[in-house]
Amino acid sequence: MNSSRAEASVILLVDDNATNLSILVQSLSEAGYKVRVAQNGESAIAQVPSVKPDLILLDVMMQGIDGFETCRRLKAVPETQAIPIIFMTTMSDVFDKVKGFQVGAVDYITKPFEIEEALVRVSTHLAIQKLQNQLQTQTEQLQAEICDRQKAQEAVQVFLNAVSHDLRNPVTGGLMVLKSLDKEAEAQGGAVAVSRSILQRMIQSHDRQLALINSLLETHANDMSGVTLECQAVDLFTLVNQLAIEWQPMLEQDESVLQNQVASDLPLVNADSNQLWRVYENLIANALKHNPLGVTLTLTAEVEQVPHATVSMMRCTVHDNGIGIPAEQAASIFELYKRGEPARRTVGLGLGLYLCRQIILAHGGQIGFTSHPETGSTFWFTLPLFEQAYSLYSPVFAEN
């Protein structure tokens, strides 16, 4: 090893013989190494954390703890176990080579020292240690790159799942309306009158789908870590009423009923109407998918009165009279990719309730549920009132 490489290498000498120490200190220093000295095992163990040696030359036979025990203790500590240790022993010692390697030594040299041999062994093991350190660094870098790539792939998968999950319901509803019109046209000889209200609902549905796509793109750009909101005053009664009309074809197919019990005179809430629509759609779709045919859905809302609270919130509920949620699924129901039992007709993506949670938290609200076997489930969430919104929170982007 040349002097420029040796400058950064620190050698710790451990020997209770002053003559041996003097010889090695002089030889190693002349070779360009930085040399530190300890005269027993306890002193060596105490010095290692501060000295941070690149290699240790350790005498086997010393007063106090011997070289074997010193080596064993150093190798038992994660911070020092990677330091290469070379044992030093006299020709007359019955040196147990196997034991030396078993406790963690990488090599040994004999006394009296052949200085050239000792320097070559030191240089060789320092070079090996340097290569091992480089390999460890490269391995950690590769692992970090693999982890980053996996996170990126997971983010892409979540994005694709979100697109397919949230677009499926409005596309299915629109398709059912078109099929119904097609049957009516066939029955009437190729032409059918379409009311303006139906056209307006279809236009609104497609507008929401476009807004949803834009929202998902924004969410994906933020690595699914938050939800971008465009809040405004929202009338819950009107929104839920439009939702009930748009879902009517799918409810009829499912032999289910949606009851809008949201009062028309409730205060306005401060919300992103498109994101809030997603919450309701996911909760409705989840209830239909995981319950038998013929379920009744009841949507309610009321101002939540909390004693000593500085602001009031709107508490919205979606109740079904279905089979309830098993207790073992309750703890993780809002987690990404956690899902219930296989659905009756389709496979759930484990994404809908997670998205609901993300959206409601971004609004500054809370979300939860209560459920009882065979009597149904009630999902609830809270939203700030429009007149009090800016006293509750200011940003329109909330991280998870």
XYZ file of C-alpha atoms in Angstrom, residues 60-61 68 87-90 92-103 105 107-108:
22
model
C -2.854 -13.203 21.928
C -1.191 -13.547 25.339
C -9.239 -14.257 22.033
C -3.463 -11.821 15.863
C 0.181 -11.594 16.989
C 1.825 -14.593 18.701
C 5.328 -15.919 19.511
C 6.808 -20.783 21.227
C 3.094 -20.227 21.848
C 0.742 -23.082 21.151
C -1.368 -20.791 18.990
C -4.798 -22.220 18.313
C -5.271 -21.058 14.732
C -8.739 -22.540 14.479
C -9.891 -20.774 17.632
C -8.438 -17.520 16.333
C -10.453 -17.717 13.145
C -13.545 -18.866 15.039
C -13.590 -15.756 17.232
C -9.649 -12.920 13.276
C -5.020 -13.565 9.913
C -2.055 -13.910 12.288
